[in-house]
Short mmCIF file of C-alpha atoms in Angstrom, two decimals:
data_model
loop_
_atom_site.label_atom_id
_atom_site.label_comp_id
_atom_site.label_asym_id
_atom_site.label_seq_id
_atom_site.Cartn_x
_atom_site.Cartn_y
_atom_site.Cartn_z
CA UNK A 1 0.00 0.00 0.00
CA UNK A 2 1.06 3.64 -0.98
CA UNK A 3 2.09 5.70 2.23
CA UNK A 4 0.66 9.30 1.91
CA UNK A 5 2.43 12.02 4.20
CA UNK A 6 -0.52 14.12 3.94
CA UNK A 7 -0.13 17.45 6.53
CA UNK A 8 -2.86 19.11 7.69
CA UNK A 9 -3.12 22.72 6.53
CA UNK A 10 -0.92 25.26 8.32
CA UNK A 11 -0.05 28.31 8.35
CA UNK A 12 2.45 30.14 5.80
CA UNK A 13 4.94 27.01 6.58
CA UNK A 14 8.72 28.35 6.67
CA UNK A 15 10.98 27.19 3.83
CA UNK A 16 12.36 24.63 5.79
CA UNK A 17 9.27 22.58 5.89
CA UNK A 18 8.91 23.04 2.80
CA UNK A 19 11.72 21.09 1.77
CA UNK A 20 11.27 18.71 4.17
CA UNK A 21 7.43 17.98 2.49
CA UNK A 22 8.97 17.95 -1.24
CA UNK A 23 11.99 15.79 -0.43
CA UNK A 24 9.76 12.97 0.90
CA UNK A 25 6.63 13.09 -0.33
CA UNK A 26 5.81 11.67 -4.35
CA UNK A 27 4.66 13.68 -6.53
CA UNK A 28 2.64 11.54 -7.91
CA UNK A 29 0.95 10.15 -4.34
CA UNK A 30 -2.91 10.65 -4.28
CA UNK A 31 -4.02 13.27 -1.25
CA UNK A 32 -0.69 15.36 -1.88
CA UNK A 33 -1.52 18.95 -0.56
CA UNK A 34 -0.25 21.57 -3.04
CA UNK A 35 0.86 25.01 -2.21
CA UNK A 36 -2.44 27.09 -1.99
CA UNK A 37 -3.79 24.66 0.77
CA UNK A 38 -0.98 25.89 2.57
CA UNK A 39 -1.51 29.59 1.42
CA UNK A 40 -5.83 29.51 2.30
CA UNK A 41 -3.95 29.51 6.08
CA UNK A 42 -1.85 32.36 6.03
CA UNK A 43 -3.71 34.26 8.99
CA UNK A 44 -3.53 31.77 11.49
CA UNK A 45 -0.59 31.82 14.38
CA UNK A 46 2.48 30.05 14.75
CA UNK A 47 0.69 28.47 18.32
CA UNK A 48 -1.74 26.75 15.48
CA UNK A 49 1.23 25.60 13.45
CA UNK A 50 3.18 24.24 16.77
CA UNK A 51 -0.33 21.99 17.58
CA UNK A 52 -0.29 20.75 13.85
CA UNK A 53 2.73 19.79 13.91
CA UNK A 54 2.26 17.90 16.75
CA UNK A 55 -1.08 16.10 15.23
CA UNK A 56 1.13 15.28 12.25
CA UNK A 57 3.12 13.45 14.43
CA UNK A 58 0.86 11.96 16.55
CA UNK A 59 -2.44 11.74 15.19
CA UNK A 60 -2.79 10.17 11.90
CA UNK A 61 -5.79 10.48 9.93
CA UNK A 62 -9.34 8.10 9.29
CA UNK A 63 -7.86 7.02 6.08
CA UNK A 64 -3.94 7.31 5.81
CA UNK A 65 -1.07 6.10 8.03
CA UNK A 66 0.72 8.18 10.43
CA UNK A 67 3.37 10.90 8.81
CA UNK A 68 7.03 10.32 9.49
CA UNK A 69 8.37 13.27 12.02
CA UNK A 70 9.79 16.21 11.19
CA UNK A 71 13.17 14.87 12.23
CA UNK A 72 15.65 14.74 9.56
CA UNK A 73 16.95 11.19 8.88
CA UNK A 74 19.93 9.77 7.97
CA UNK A 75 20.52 9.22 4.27
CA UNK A 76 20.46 5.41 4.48
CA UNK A 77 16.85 5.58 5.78
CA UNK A 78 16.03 8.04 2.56
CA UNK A 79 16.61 5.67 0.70
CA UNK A 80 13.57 3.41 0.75
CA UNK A 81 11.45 6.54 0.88
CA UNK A 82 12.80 7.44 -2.38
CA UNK A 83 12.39 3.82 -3.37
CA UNK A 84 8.75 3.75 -2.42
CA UNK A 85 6.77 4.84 -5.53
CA UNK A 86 8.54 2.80 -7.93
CA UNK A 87 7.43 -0.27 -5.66
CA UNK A 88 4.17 0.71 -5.06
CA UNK A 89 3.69 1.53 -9.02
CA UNK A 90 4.98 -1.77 -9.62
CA UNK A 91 2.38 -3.44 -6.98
CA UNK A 92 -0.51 -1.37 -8.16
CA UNK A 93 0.30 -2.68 -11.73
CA UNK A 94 0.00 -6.52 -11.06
CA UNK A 95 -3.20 -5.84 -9.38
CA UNK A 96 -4.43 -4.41 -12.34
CA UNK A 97 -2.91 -7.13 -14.62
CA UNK A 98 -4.76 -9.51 -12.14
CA UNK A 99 -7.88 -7.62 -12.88
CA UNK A 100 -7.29 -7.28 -17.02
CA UNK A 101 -7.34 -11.17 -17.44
CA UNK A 102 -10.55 -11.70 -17.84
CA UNK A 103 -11.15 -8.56 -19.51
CA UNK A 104 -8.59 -9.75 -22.27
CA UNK A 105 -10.32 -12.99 -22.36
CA UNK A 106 -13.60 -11.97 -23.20
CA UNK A 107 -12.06 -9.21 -25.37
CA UNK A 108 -10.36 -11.91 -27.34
CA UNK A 109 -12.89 -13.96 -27.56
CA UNK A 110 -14.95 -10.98 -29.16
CA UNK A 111 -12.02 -10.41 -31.89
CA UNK A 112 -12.15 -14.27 -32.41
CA UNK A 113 -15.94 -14.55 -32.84
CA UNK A 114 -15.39 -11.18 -35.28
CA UNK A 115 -12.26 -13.22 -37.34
CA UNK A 116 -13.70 -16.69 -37.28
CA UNK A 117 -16.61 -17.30 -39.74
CA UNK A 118 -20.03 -18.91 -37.93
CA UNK A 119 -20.11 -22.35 -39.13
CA UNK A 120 -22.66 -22.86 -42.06
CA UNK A 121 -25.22 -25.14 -40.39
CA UNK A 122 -25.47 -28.61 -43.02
CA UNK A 123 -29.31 -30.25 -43.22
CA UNK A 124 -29.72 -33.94 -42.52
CA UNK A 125 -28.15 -36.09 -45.42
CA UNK A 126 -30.74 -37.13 -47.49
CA UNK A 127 -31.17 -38.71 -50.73
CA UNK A 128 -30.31 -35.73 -52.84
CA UNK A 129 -27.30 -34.62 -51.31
CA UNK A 130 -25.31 -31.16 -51.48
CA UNK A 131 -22.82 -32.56 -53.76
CA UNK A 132 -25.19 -34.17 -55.87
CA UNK A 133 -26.80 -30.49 -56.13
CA UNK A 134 -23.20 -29.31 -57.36
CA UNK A 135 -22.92 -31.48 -59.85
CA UNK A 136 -25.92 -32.00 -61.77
CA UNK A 137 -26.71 -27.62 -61.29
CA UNK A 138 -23.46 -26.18 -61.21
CA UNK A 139 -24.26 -24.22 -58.05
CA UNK A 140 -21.61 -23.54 -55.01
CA UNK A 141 -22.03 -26.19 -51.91
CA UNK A 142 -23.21 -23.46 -49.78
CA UNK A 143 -26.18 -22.83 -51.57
CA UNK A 144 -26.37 -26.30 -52.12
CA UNK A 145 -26.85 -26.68 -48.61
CA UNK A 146 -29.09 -23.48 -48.26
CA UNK A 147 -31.73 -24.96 -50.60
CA UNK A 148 -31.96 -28.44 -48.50
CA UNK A 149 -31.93 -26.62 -45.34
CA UNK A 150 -34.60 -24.32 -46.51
CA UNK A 151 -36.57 -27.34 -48.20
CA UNK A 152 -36.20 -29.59 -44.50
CA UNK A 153 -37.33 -26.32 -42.20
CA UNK A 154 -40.28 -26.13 -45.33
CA UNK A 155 -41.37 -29.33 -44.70
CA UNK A 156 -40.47 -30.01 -41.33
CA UNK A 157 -39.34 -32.52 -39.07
CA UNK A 158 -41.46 -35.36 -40.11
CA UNK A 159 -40.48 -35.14 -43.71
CA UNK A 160 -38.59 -38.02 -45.23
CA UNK A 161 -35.10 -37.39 -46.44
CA UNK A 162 -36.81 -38.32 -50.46
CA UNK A 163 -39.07 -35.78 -50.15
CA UNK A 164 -36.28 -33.27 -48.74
CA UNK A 165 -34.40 -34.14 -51.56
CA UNK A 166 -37.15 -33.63 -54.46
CA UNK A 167 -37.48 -29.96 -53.18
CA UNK A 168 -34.23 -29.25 -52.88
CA UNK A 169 -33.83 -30.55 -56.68
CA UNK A 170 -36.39 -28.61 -57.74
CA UNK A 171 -35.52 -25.64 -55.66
CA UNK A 172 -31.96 -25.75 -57.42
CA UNK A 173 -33.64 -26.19 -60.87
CA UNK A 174 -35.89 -23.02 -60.06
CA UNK A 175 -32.94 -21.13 -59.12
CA UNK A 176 -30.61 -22.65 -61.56
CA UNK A 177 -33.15 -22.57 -64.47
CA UNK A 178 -32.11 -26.28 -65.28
CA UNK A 179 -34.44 -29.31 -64.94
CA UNK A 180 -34.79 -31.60 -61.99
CA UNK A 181 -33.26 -34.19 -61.81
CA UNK A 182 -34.93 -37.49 -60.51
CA UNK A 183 -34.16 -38.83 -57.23
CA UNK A 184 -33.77 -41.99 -58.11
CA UNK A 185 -31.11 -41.12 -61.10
CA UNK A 186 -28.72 -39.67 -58.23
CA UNK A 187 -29.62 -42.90 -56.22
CA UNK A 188 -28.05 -44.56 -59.02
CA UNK A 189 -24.95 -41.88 -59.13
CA UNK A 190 -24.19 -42.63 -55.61
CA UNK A 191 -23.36 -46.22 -56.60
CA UNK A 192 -21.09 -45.61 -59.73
CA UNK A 193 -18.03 -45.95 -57.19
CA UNK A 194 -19.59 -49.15 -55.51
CA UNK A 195 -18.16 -52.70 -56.39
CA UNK A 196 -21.09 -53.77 -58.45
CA UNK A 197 -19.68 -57.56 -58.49
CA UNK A 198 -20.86 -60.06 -55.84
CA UNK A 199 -20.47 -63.48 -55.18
CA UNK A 200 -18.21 -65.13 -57.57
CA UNK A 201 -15.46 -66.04 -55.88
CA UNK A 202 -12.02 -64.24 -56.22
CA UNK A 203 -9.30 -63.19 -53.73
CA UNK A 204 -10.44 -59.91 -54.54
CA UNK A 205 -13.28 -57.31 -55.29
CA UNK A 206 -12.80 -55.61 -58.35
CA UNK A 207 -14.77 -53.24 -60.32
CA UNK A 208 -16.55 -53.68 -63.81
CA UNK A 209 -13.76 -51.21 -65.11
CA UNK A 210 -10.91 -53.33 -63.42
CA UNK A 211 -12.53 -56.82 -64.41
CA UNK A 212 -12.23 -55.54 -68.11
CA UNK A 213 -8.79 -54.51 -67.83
CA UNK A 214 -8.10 -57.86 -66.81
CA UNK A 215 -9.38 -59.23 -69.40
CA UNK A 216 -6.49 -57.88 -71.61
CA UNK A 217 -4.00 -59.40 -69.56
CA UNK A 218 -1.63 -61.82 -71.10
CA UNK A 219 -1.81 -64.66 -68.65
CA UNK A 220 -5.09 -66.78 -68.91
CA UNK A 221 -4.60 -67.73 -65.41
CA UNK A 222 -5.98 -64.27 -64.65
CA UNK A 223 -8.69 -64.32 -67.83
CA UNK A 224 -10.67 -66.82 -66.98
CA UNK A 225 -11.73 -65.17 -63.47
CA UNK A 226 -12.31 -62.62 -64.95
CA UNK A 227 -14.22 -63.97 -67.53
CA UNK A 228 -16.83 -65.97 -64.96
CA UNK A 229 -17.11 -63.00 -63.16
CA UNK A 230 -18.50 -61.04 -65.57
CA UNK A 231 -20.85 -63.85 -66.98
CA UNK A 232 -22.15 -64.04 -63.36
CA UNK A 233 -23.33 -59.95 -63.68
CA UNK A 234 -25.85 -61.36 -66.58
CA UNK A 235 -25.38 -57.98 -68.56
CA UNK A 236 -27.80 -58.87 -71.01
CA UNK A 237 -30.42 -59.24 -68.43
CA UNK A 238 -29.53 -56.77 -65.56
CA UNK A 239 -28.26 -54.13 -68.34
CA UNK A 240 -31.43 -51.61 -67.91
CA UNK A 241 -30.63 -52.00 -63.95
CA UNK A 242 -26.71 -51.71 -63.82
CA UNK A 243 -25.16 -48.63 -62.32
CA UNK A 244 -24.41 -45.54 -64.41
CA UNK A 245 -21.34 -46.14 -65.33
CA UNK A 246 -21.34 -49.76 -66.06
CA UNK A 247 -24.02 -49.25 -68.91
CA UNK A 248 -21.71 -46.28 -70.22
CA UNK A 249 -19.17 -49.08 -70.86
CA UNK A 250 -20.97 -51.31 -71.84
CA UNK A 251 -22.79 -49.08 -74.39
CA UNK A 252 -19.63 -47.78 -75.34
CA UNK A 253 -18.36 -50.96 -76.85
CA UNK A 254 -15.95 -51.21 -74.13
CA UNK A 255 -16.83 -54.50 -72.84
CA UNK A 256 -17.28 -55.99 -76.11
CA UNK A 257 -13.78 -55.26 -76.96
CA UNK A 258 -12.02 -56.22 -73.56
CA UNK A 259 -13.58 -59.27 -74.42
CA UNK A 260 -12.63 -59.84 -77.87
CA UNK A 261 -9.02 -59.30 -76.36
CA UNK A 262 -8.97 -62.29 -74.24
CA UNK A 263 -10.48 -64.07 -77.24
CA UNK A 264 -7.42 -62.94 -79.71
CA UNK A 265 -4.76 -63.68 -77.00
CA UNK A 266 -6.26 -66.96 -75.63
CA UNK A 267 -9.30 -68.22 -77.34
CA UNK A 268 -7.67 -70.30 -79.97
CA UNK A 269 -5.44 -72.08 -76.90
CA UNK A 270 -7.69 -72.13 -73.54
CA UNK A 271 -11.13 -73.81 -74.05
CA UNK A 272 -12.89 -71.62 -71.24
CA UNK A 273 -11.55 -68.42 -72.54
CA UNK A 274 -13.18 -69.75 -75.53
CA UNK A 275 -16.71 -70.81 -74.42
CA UNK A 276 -17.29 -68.03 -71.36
CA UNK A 277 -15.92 -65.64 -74.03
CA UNK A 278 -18.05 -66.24 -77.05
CA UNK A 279 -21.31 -66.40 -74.88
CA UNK A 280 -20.29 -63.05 -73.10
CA UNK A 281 -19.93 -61.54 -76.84
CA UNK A 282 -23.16 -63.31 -78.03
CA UNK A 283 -24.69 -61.58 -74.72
CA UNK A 284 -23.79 -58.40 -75.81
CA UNK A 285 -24.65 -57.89 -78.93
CA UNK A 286 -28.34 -59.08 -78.13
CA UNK A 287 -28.63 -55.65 -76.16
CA UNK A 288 -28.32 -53.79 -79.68
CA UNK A 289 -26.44 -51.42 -78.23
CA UNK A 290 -24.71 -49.52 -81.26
CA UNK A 291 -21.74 -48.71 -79.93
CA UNK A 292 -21.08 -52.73 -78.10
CA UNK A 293 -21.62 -53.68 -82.12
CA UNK A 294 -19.27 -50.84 -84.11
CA UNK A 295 -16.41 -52.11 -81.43
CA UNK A 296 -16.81 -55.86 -82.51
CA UNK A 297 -16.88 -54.51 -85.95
CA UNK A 298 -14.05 -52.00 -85.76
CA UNK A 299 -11.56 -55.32 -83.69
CA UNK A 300 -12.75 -57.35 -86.94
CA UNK A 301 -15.13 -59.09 -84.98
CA UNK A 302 -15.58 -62.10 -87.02
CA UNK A 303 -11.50 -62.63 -87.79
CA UNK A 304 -11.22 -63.31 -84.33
CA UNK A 305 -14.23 -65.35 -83.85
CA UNK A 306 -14.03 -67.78 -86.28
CA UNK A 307 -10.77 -69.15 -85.83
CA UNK A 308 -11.39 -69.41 -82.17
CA UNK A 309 -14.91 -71.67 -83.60
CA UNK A 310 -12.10 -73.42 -85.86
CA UNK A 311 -9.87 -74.10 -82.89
CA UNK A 312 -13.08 -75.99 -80.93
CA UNK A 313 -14.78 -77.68 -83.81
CA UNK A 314 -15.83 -80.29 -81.65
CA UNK A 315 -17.71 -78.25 -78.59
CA UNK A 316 -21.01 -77.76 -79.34
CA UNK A 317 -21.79 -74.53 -76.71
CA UNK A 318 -18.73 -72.91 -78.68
CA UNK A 319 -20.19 -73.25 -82.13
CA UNK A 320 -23.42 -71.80 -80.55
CA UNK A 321 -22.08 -68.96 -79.61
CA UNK A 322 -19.79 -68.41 -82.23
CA UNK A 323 -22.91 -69.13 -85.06
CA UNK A 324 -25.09 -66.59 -82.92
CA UNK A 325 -22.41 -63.85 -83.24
CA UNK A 326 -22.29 -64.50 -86.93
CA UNK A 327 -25.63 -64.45 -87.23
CA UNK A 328 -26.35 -61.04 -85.50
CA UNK A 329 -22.98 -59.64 -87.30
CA UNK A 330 -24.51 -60.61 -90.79
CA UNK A 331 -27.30 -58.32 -90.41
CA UNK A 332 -24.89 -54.98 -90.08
CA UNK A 333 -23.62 -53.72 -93.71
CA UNK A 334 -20.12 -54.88 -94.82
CA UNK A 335 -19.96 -57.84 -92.50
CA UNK A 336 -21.28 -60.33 -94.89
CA UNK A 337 -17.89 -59.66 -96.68
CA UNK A 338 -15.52 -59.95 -94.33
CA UNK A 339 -16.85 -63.21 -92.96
CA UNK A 340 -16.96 -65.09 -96.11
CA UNK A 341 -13.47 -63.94 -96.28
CA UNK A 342 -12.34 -65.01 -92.50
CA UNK A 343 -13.95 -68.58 -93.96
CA UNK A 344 -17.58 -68.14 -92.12
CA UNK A 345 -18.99 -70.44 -95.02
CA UNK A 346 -17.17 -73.21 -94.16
CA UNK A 347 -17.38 -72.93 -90.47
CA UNK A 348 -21.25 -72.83 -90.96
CA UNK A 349 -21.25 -75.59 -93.07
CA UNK A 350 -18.99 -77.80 -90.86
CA UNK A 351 -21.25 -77.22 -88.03
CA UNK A 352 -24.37 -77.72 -89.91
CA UNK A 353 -23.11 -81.55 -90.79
CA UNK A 354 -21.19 -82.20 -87.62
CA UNK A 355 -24.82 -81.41 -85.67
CA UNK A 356 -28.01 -81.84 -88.15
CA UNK A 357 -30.03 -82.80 -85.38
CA UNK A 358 -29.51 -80.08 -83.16
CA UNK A 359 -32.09 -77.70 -83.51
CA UNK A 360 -30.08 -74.32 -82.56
CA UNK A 361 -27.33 -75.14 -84.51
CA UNK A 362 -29.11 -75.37 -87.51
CA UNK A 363 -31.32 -72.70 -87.13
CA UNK A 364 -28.67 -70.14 -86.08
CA UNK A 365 -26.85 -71.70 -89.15
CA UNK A 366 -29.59 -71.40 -92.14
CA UNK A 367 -30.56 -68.10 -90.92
CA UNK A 368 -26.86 -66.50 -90.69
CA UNK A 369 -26.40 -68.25 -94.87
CA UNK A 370 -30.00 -66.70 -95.45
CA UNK A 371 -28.95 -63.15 -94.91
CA UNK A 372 -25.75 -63.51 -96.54
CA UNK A 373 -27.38 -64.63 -99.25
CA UNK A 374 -30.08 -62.06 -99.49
CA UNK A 375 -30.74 -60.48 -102.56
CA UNK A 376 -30.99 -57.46 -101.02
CA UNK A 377 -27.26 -57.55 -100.70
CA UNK A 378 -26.11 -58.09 -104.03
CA UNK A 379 -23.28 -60.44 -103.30
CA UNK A 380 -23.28 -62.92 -106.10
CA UNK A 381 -19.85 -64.02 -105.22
CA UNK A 382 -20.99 -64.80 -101.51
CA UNK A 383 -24.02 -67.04 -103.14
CA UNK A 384 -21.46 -68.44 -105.39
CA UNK A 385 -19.06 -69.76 -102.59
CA UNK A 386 -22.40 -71.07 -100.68
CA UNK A 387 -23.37 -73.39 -103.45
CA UNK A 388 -19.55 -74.46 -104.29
CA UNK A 389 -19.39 -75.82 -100.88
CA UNK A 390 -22.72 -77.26 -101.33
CA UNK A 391 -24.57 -75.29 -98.58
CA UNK A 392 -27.79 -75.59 -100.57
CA UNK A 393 -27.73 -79.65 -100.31
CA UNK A 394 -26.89 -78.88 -96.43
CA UNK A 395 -29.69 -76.17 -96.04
CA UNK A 396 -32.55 -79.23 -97.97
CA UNK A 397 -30.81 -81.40 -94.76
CA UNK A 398 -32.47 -79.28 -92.79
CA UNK A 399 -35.95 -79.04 -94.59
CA UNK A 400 -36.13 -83.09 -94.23
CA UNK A 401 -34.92 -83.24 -90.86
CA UNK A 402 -37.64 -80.64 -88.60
CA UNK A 403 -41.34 -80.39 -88.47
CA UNK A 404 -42.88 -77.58 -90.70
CA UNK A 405 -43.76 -75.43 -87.69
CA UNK A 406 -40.52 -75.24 -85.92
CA UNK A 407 -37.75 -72.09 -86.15
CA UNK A 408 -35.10 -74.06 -88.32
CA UNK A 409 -37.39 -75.54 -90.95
CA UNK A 410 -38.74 -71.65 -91.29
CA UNK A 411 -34.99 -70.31 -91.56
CA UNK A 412 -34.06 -73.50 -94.16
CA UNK A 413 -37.12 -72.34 -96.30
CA UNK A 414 -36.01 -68.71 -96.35
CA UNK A 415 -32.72 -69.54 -97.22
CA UNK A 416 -33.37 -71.28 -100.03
CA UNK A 417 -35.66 -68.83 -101.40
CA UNK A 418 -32.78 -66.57 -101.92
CA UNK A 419 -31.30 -69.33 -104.26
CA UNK A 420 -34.44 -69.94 -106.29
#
């Protein structure tokens, strides 16, 4: 605590005094009495002065310590008068320091709130989520997130995360100017990154993209997974249902010609590559998809699949497949050409005598020689090699073999009225 030597007023104090008050009182102590206190006394007595003094010593006052006396003291004992203010400036400043604290702290934490952005407040995920919003409208996340938080306090609580997301699509749309997009199309976005394959057993999950890459790899050891993997999907029958992406490749041609790889690098040499192969090719084609069919044609489709047909004259399931894909490959313009040249007549015909009996063989047969012998097509040269390898005789096989009513005896008949 700061020591005040605070006199009480007297009157005209001599110059001695004085000196004695200045010397050892700061300057800067609250309750210091200047000059004119001591000059509003000049017309009382020296007898006044002599009892003041006295009360100085004596008597302190209510609120201050007692005043040191008048006596002059040694200069050692000055010293920690002089000392005195710097200490007590020093103590009055931690006190105050002790008081700032918290007065920093919620000053701070002001500035901070001030610097610091408020956190955007993000709805309940639902089906239609904020990303989904970005993408298909080109909008920013936060409004994104403003139109499904606006569409959830809309419809409240109870709503169901669908019917948050169908507002918030068609909010975006209405702000966006773009059309809504279906819930059920982003249900199917979400799953593009999923592993679509199940249950077919291999040390390891692997995408429809990654199975297809495998398929162009050079050791059959790694093919042939591959290959039962995909013929487990059932593409042509789970095509309108497959993710986003899938169809894409598949539509694409992609598929057809990963396949068509394995069949070039192993067909001819590995039997399975051969028969899971064809009938994933066959499958293909049969979902007229018109870019899975310019890929089969651009690979030379039929070079590759008849010598693998050549290679396994004797399996039956192989020649199906392989007379199916020449069948549906005889019906695109400029194919008829280039599989009388890869030796598709022959193939056809071989099959044809190896199986008469069979009724797919020969139907898929007489109705792949039928269209390459359509009239329509002005091939006389492809007619030509038919009847020099004595396809017709083969073909009236066929007429005597099934009943009138059944699929082969129709395609025989049209065949043969090409000829005649």
């Amino acid at each position: 605590m700061e020591e005040e030597n605070v006199a009480a007023p007297v009157d005209a104090p001599t110059e001695e005094e004085k000196m004695e008050i200045e010397d050892t009182t700061p300057t800067d102590a609250p309750g210091d009495l200047s000059t004119d206190d001591y000059a509003a006394s000049d017309d009382e007595g020296a007898a006044a002065e002599a009892a003041d003094e006295e009360e100085k010593v004596e008597e302190p006052t209510a609120e201050e310590p007692a005043a040191e006396p008048e006596a002059a003291e040694p200069a050692e004992e000055e010293k920690p008068e002089e000392e005195k203010p710097a200490e007590e400036e020093a103590a009055a400043e931690e006190e105050e320091k002790k008081e700032e604290p918290e007065e920093e702290k919620v000053e701070e934490a002001e500035e901070a709130a001030e610097e610091t952005p408020a956190p955007v407040p993000v709805a309940k995920k639902s089906t239609l989520t904020q990303k989904q919003l970005v993408k298909e409208h080109g909008i920013s996340w936060k409004e994104a997130n403003d139109h499904v938080m606006a569409s959830q306090a809309e419809l409240g609580e109870d709503a169901s995360e669908e019917e948050i997301a169908a507002l918030a699509n068609e909010k975006a749309a209405a702000a966006k100017g773009s059309k809504p997009v279906e819930a059920e199309e982003s249900k199917e976005e979400e799953k593009e990154e999923e592993e679509e394959e199940e249950d077919v057993p291999m040390e390891k999950k692997k995408t429809f993209r990654g199975l297809l890459y495998d398929l162009g790899h050079v050791d059959d050891e790694i093919v042939v997974p591959a290959l039962y993997k995909l013929e487990a999907l059932g593409l042509d029958k789970t095509h309108k249902e497959n993710p986003r992406k899938t169809k894409l490749l598949v539509a694409r041609g992609a598929a057809a010609l990963a396949v068509l790889q394995a069949l070039k690098n192993h067909g001819e040499a590995n039997i399975e590559v051969a028969a899971v192969g064809l009938g994933l090719l066959l499958n293909l084609t049969t979902l007229r998809e018109k870019g899975c069919i310019d890929a089969i044609v651009e690979l030379n489709g039929s070079g590759i699949v008849i010598p693998v047909m050549t290679a396994h004259q004797d399996d039956v399931d192989i020649q199906l497949h392989g007379l199916g894909l020449l069948c549906n490959l005889s019906m695109v313009r400029g194919e008829i050409v280039k599989i009388s040249q890869n030796g598709g007549v022959d193939v056809i015909i071989t099959d044809m005598e190896q199986w008469p009996k069979v009724d797919f063989v020969q139907r898929r047969a007489c109705k792949t020689l039928g269209n390459m012998a359509d009239q329509n097509q002005k091939l006389p040269s492809v007619q030509t090699e038919i009847k020099n390898k004595k396809g017709l005789s083969t073909v009236g096989k066929c007429l005597e073999t099934f009943p009138k009513d059944s699929p082969s005896f129709r395609e025989a008949k049209r065949t043969m009225n090409q000829f005649f």
